[in-house]
PDB file of C-alpha atoms in Angstrom:
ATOM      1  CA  UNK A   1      -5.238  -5.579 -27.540  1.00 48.00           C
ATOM      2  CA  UNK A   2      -2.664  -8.324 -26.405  1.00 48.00           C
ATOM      3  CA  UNK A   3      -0.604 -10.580 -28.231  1.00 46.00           C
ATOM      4  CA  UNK A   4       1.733 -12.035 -25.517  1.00 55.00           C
ATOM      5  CA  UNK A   5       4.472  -9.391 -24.449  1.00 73.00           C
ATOM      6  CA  UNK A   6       2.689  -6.362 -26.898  1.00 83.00           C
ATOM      7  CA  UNK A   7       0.026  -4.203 -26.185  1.00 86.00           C
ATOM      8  CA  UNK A   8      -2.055  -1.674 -28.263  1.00 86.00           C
ATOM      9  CA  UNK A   9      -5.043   0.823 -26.684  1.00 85.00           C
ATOM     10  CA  UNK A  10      -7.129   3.473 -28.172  1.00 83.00           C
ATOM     11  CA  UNK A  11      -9.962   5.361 -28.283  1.00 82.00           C
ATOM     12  CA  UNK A  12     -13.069   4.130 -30.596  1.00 82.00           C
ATOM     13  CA  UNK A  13     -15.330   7.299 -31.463  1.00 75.00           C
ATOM     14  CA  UNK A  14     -16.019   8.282 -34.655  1.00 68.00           C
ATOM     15  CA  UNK A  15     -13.106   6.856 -36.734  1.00 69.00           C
ATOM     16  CA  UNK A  16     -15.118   3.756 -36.157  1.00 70.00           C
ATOM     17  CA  UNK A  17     -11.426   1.774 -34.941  1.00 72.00           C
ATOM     18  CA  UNK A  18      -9.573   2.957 -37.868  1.00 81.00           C
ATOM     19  CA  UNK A  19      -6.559   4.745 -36.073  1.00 86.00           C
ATOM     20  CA  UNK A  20      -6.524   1.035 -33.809  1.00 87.00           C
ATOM     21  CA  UNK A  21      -6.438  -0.581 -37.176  1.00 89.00           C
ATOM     22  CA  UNK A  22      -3.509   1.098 -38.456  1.00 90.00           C
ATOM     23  CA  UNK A  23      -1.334   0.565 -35.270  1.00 90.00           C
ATOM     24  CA  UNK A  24      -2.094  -2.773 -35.905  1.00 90.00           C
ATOM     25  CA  UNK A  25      -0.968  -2.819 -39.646  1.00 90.00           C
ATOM     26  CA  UNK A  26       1.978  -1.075 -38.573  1.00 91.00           C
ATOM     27  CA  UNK A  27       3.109  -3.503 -35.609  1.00 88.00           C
ATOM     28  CA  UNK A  28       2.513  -6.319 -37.964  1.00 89.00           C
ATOM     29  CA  UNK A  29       4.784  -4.566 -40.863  1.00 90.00           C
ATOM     30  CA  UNK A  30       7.650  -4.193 -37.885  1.00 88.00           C
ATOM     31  CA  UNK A  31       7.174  -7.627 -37.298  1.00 86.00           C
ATOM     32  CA  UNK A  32       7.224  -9.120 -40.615  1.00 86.00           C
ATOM     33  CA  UNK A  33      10.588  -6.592 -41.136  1.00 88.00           C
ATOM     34  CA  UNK A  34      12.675  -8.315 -38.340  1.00 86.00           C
ATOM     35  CA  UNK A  35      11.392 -12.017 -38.841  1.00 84.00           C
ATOM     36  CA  UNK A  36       9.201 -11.925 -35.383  1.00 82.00           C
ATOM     37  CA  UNK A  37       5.755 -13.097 -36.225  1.00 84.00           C
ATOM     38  CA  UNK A  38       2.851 -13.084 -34.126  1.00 85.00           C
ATOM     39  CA  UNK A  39       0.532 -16.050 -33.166  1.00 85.00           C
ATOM     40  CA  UNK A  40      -2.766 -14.583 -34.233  1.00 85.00           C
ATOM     41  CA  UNK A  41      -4.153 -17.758 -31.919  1.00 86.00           C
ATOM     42  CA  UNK A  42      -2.910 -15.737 -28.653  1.00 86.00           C
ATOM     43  CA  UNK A  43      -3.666 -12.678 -29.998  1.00 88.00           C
ATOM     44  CA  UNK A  44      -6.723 -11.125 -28.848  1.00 90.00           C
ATOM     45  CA  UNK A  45      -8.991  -7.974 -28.142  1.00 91.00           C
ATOM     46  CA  UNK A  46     -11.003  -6.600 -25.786  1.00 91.00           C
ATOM     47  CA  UNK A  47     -13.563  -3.907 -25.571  1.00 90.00           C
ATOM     48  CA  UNK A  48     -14.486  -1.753 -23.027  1.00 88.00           C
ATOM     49  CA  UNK A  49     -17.140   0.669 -22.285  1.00 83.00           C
ATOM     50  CA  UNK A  50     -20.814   0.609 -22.230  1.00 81.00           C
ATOM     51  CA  UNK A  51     -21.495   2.130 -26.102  1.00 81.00           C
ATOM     52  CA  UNK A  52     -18.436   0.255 -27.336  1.00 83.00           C
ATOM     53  CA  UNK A  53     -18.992  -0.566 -31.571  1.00 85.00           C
ATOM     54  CA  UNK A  54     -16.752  -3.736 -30.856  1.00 86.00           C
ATOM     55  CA  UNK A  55     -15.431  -2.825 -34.231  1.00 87.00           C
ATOM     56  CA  UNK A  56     -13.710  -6.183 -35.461  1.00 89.00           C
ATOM     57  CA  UNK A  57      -9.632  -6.154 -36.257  1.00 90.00           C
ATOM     58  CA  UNK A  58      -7.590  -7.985 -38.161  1.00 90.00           C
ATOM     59  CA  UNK A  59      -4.273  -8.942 -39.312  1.00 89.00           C
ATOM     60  CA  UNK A  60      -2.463 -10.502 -42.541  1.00 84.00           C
ATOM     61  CA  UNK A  61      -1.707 -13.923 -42.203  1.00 80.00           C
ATOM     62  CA  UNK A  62      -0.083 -15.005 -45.802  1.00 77.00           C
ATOM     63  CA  UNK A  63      -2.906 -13.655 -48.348  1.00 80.00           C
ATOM     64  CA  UNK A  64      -5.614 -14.007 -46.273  1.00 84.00           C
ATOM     65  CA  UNK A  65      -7.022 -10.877 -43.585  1.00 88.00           C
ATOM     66  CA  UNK A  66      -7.826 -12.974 -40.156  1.00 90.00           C
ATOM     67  CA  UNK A  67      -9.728 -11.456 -37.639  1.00 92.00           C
ATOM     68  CA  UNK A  68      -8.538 -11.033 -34.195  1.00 90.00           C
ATOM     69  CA  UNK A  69     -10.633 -13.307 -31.809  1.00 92.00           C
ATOM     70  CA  UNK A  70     -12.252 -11.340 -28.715  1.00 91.00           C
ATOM     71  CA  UNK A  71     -11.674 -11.797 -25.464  1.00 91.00           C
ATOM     72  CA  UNK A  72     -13.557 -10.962 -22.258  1.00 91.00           C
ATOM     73  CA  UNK A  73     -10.520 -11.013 -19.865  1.00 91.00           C
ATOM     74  CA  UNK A  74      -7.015 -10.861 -19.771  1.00 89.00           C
ATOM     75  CA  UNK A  75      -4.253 -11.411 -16.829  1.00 90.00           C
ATOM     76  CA  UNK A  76      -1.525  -8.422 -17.249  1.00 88.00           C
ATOM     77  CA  UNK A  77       1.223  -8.250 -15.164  1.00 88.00           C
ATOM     78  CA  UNK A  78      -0.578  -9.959 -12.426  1.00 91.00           C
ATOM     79  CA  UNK A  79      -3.761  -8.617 -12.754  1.00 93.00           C
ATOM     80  CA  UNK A  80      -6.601  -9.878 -14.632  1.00 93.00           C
ATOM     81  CA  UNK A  81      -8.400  -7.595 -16.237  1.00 92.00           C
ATOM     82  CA  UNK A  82     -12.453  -7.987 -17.508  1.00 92.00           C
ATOM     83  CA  UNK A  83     -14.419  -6.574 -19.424  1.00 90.00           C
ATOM     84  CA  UNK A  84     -16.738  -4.798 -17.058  1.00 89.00           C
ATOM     85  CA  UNK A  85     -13.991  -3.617 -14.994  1.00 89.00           C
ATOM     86  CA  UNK A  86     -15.077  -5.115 -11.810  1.00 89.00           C
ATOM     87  CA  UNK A  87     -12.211  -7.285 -11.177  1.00 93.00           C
ATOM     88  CA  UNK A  88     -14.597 -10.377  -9.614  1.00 94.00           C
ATOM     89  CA  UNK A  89     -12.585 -13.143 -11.229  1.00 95.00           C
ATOM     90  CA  UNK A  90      -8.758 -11.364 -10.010  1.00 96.00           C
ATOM     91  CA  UNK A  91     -10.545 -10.935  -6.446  1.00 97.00           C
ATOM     92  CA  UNK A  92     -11.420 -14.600  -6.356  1.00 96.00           C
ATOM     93  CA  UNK A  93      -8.319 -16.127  -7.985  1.00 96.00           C
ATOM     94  CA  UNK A  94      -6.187 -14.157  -4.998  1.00 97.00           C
ATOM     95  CA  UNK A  95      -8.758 -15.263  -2.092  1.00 97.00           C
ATOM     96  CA  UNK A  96      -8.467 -18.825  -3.107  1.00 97.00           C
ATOM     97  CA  UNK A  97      -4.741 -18.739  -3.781  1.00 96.00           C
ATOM     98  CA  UNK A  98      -4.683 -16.953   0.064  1.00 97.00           C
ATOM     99  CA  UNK A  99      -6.656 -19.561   1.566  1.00 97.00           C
ATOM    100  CA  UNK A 100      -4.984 -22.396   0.040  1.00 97.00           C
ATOM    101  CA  UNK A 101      -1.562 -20.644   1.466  1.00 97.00           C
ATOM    102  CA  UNK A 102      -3.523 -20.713   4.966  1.00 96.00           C
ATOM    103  CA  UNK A 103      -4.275 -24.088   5.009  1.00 96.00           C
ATOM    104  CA  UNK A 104      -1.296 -25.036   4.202  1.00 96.00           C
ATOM    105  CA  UNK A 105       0.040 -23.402   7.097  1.00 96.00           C
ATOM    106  CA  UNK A 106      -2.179 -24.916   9.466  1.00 95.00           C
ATOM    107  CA  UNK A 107      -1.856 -28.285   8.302  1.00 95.00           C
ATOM    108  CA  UNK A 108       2.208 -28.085   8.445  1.00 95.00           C
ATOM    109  CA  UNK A 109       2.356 -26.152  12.119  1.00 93.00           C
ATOM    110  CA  UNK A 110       0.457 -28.041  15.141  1.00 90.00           C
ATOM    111  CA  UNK A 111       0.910 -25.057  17.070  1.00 92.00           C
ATOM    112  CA  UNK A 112       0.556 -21.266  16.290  1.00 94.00           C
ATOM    113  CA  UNK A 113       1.498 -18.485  18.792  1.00 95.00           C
ATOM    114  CA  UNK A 114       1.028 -14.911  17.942  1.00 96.00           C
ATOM    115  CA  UNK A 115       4.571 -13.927  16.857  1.00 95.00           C
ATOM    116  CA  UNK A 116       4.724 -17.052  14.632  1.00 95.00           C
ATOM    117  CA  UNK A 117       1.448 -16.098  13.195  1.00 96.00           C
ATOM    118  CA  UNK A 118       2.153 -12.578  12.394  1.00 96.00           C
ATOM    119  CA  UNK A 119       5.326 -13.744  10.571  1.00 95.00           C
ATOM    120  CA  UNK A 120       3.784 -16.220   8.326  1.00 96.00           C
ATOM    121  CA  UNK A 121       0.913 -14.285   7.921  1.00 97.00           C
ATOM    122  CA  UNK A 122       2.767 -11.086   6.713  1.00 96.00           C
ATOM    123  CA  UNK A 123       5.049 -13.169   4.466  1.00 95.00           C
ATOM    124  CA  UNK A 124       2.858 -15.418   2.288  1.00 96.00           C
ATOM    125  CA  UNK A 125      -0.904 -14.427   2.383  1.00 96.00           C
ATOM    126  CA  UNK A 126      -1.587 -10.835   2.956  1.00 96.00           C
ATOM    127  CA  UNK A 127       1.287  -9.694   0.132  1.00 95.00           C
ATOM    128  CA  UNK A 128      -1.293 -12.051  -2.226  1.00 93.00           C
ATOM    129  CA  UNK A 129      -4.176  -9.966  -1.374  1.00 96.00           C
ATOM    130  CA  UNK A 130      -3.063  -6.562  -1.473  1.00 95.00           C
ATOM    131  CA  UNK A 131      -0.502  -6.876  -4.747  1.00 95.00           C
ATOM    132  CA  UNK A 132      -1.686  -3.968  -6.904  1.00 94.00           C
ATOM    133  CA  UNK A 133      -4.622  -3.019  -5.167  1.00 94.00           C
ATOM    134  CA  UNK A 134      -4.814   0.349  -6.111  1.00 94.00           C
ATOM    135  CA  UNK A 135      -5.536  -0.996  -9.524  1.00 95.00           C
ATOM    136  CA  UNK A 136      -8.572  -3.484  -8.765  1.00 95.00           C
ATOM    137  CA  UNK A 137      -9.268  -2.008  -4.974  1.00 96.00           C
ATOM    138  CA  UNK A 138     -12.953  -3.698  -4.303  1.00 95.00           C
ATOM    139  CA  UNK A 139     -16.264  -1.879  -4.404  1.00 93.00           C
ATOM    140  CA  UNK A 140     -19.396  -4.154  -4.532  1.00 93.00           C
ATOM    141  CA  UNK A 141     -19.715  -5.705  -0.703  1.00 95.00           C
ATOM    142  CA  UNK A 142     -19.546  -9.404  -1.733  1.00 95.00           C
ATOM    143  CA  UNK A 143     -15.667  -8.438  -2.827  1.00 96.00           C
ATOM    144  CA  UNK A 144     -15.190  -6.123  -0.394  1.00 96.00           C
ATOM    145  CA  UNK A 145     -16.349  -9.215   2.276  1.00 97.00           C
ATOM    146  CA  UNK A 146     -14.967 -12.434   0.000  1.00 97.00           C
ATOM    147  CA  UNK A 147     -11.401 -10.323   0.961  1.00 97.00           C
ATOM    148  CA  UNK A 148     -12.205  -9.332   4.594  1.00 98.00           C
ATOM    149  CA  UNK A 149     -13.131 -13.150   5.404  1.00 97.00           C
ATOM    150  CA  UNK A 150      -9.607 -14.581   4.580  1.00 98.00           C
ATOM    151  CA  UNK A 151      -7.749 -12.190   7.479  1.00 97.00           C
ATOM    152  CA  UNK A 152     -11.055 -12.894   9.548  1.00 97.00           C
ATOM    153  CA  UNK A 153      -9.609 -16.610   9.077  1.00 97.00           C
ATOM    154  CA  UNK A 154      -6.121 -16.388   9.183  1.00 97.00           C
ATOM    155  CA  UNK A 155      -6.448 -14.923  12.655  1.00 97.00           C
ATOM    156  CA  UNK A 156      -8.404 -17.883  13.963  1.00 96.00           C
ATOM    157  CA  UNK A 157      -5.261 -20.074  13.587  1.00 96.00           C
ATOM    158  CA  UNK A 158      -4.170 -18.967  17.157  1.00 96.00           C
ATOM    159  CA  UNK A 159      -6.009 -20.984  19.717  1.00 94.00           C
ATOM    160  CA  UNK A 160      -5.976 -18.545  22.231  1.00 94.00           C
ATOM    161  CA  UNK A 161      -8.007 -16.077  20.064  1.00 95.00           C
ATOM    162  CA  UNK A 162     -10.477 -18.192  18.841  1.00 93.00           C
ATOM    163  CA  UNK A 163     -13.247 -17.104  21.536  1.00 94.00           C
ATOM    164  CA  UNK A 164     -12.685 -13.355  20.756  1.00 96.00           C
ATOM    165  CA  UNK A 165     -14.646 -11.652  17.611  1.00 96.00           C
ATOM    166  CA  UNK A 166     -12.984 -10.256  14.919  1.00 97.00           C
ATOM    167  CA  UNK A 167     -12.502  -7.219  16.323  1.00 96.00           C
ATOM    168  CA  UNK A 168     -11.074  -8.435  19.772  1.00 97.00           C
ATOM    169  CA  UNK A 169      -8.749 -10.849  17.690  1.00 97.00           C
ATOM    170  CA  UNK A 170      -7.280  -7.569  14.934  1.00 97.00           C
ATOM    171  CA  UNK A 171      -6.360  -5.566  18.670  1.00 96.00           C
ATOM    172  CA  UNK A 172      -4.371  -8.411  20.177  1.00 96.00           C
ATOM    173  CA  UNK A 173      -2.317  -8.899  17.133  1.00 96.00           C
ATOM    174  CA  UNK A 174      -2.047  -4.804  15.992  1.00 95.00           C
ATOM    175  CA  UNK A 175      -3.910  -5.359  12.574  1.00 96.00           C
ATOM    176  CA  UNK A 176      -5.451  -3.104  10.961  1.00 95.00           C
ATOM    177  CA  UNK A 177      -8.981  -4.313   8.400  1.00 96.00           C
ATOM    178  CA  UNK A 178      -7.836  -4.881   4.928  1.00 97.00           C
ATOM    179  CA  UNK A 179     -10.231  -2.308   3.750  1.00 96.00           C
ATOM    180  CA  UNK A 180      -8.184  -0.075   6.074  1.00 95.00           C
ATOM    181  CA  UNK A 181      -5.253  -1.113   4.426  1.00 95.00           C
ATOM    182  CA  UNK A 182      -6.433  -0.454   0.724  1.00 95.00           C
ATOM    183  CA  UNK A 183      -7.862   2.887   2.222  1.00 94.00           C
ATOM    184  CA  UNK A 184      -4.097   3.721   3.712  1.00 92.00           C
ATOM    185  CA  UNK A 185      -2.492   2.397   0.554  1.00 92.00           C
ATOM    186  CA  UNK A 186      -4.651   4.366  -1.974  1.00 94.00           C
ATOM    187  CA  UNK A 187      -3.165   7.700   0.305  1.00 93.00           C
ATOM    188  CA  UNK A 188       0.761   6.465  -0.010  1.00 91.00           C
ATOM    189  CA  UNK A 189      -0.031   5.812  -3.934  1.00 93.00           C
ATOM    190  CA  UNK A 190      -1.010   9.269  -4.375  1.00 92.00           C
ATOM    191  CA  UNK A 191       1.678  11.080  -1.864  1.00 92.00           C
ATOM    192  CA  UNK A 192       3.889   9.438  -4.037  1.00 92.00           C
ATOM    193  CA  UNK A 193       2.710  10.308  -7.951  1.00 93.00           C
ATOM    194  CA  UNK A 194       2.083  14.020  -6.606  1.00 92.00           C
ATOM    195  CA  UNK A 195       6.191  14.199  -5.085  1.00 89.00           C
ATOM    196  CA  UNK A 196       7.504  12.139  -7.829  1.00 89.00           C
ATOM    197  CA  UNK A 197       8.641   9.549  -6.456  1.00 87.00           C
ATOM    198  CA  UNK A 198       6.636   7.251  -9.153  1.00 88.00           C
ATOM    199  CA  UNK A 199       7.274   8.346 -12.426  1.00 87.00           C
ATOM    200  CA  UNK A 200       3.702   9.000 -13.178  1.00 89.00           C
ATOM    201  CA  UNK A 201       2.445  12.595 -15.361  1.00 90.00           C
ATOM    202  CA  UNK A 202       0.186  13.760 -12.839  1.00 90.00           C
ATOM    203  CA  UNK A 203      -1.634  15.276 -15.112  1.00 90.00           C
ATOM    204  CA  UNK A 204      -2.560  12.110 -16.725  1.00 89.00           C
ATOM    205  CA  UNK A 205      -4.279  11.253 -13.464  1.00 91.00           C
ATOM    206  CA  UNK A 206      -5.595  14.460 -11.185  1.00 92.00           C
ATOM    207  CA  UNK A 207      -5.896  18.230 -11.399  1.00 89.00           C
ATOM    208  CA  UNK A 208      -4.997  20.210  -8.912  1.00 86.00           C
ATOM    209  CA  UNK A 209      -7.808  22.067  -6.908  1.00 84.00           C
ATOM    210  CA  UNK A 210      -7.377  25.995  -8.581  1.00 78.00           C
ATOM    211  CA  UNK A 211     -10.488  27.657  -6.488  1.00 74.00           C
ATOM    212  CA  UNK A 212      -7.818  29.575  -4.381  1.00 67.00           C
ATOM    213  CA  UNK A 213      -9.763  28.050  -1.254  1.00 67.00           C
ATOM    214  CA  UNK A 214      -6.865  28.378   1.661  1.00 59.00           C
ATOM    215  CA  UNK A 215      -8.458  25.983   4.191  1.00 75.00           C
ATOM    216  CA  UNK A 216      -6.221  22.521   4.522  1.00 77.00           C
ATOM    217  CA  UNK A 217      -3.178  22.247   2.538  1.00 83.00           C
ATOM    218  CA  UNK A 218      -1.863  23.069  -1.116  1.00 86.00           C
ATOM    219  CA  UNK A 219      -1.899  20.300  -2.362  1.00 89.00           C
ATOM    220  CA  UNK A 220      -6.366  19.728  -3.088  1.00 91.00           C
ATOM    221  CA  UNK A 221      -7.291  17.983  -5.969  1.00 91.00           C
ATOM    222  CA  UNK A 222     -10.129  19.094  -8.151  1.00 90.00           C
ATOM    223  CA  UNK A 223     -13.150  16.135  -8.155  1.00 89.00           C
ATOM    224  CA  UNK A 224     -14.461  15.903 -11.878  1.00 86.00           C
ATOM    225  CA  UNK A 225     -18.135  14.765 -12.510  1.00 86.00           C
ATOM    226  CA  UNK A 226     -18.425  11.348 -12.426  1.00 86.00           C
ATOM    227  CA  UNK A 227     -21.682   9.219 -13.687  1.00 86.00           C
ATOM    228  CA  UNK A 228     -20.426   5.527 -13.997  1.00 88.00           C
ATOM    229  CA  UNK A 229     -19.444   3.544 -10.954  1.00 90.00           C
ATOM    230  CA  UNK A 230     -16.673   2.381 -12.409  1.00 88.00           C
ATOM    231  CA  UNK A 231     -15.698   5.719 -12.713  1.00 89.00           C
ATOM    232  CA  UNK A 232     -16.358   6.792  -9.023  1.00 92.00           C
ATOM    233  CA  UNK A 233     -14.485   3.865  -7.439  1.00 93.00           C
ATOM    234  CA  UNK A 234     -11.554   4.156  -9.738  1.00 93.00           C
ATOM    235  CA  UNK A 235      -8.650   4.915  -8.002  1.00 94.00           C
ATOM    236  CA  UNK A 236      -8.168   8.620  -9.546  1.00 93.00           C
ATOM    237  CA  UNK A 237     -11.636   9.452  -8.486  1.00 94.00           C
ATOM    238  CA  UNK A 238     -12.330   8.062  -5.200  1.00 94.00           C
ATOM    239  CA  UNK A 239      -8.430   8.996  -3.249  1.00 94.00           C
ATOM    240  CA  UNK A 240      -9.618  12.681  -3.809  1.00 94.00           C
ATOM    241  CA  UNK A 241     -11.603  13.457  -0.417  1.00 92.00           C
ATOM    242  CA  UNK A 242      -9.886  11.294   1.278  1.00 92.00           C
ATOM    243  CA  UNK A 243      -6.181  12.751   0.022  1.00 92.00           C
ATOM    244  CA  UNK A 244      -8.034  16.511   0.128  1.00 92.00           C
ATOM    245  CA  UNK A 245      -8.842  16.243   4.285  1.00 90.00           C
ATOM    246  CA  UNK A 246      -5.511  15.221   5.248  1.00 89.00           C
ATOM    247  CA  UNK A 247      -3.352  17.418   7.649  1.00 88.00           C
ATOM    248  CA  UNK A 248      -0.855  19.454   5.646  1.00 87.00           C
ATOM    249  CA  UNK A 249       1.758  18.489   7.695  1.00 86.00           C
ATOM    250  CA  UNK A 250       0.937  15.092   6.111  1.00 87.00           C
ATOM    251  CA  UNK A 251       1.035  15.949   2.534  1.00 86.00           C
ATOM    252  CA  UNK A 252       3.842  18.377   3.036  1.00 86.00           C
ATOM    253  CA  UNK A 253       6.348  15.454   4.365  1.00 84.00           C
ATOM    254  CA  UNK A 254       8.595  14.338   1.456  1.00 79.00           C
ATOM    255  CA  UNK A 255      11.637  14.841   3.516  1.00 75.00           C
ATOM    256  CA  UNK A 256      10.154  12.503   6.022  1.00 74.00           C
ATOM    257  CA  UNK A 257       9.529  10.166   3.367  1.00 69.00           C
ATOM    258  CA  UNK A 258      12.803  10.214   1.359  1.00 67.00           C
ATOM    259  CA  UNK A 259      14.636   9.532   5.085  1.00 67.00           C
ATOM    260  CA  UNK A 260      12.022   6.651   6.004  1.00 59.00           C
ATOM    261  CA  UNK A 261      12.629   4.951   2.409  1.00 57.00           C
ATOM    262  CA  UNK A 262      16.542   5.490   2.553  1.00 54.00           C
ATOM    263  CA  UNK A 263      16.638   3.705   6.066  1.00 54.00           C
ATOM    264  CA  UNK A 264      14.423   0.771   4.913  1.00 47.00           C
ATOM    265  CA  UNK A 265      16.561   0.452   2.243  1.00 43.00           C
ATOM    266  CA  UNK A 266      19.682   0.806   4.236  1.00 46.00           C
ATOM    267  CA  UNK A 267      18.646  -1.988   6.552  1.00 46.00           C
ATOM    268  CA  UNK A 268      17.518  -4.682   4.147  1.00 43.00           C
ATOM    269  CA  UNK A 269      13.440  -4.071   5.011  1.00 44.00           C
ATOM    270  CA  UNK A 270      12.336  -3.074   1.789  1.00 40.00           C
ATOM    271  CA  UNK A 271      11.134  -5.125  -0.637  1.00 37.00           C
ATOM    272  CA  UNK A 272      11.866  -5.201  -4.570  1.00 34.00           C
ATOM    273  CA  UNK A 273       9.430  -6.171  -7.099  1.00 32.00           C
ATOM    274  CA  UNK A 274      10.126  -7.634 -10.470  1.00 30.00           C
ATOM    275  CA  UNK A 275       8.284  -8.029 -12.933  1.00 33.00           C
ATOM    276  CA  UNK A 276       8.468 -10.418 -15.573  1.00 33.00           C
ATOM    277  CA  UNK A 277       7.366 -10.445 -19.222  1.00 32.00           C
ATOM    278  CA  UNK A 278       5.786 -12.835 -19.869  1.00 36.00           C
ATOM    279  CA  UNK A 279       7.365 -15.556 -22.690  1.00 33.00           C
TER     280      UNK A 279
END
């Protein structure tokens, strides 16, 4: 539920909505308290879940109980969220945005070399495509391809490359796939909730492997049962074999990691994110 900077969430079973309800009723009473009203026209809900009752909400306005519209889709904190979970309309919104950066770029510079490329490239249209990733990382091959295509463009811009396939073209300039990227990503995400560097509860997102099996490292992660393929491609479901075949000289290097992060830091090449609330 979102009405501009607050959100509510909850679980719908058999209270039918009520407990929602009353976090609702409560918000509003904090609200009406300190003189901050909401606009019940930007206020909105969304349900999720295939065997959702879509239980209708509503707050006071003046005498009168006004429903809370519905929504299908909301942007939060740079990602839009849908109903379905499939993250189409984000995916799309970021190509386009990306391609409209890369045309730019070829209209301003008559001539691209590699180095130049690589620069502009890394600066203002990957960052666009890979910005919270781990959150809507692609699944059905049109997204997975619709993403793919704008890096399989970008690297056209050099002339000399042009005649080479995509392959030929990621080896000259040292780039990895963007599905390789996600892939990577999705393994630095979950190095860093399991060491702490994110303050995450793990246990809010994996349980540790407890069969006692001693081949790999000590760090396994137990794979629930999964039946929804939202479920399965979520990002706490589908790191697990990946994160459970690594080396444990991998897993095992937080010192390595705390030195790499102070030095980037040290030398000006890491980059903060801020995020805004929105007004």
């Amino acid at each position: 539920m979102f009405a501009d900077d607050t959100k509510l969430y909850g679980t719908v079973d058999k209270d039918k909505g009520a407990s929602l309800q009353n976090d609702v009723n409560t918000l509003q009473d904090w609200s009406d308290k300190w003189q901050l009203k909401f606009n019940i026209d930007k206020c909105k809900v969304i349900h999720y879940g295939n065997h959702n009752p879509n239980v209708e909400y509503h707050m006071q306005i003046g005498e009168q109980q006004t429903q809370i519209k519905e929504g299908t889709e909301e942007k939060d904190l740079g990602v839009t969220f849908q109903q379905d979970l499939k993250y189409t309309q984000h995916i799309t919104t970021k190509v386009n945005k990306a391609n409209s950066t890369l045309g730019l770029i070829k209209r301003t510079f008559q001539y691209i070399d590699k180095d130049v490329f690589l620069y502009l490239y890394k600066a203002l249209v990957r960052p666009s495509l890979e910005y919270a990733n781990a959150v809507w990382s692609p699944y059905l091959r049109k997204d997975i391809d619709k993403v793919e295509k704008v890096q399989r463009r970008a690297t056209k811009l050099i002339p000399e490359l042009t005649s080479k396939t995509y392959q030929e073209r990621l080896k000259e300039l040292k780039l990895p796939t963007l599905a390789h990227r996600r892939r990577r990503g999705d393994m630095i995400q979950t190095f860093k909730i399991l060491h702490g560097f994110d303050k995450i509860s793990v246990q809010d997102l994996f349980t540790q492997d407890s069969s006692g099996r001693t081949r790999g490292h000590n760090w396994k992660l137990s794979k629930n049962t999964a039946i929804t393929t939202v479920r399965t491609t979520s990002f706490t479901h589908r790191v697990i074999n990946d994160w459970n075949s690594l080396p444990s000289s991998v897993v095992n290097a937080k010192k390595q990691f705390m030195t790499l992060r102070k030095n980037m830091i040290s030398t000006g090449t890491a980059a903060t994110v801020y995020l805004h609330i929105k007004k």
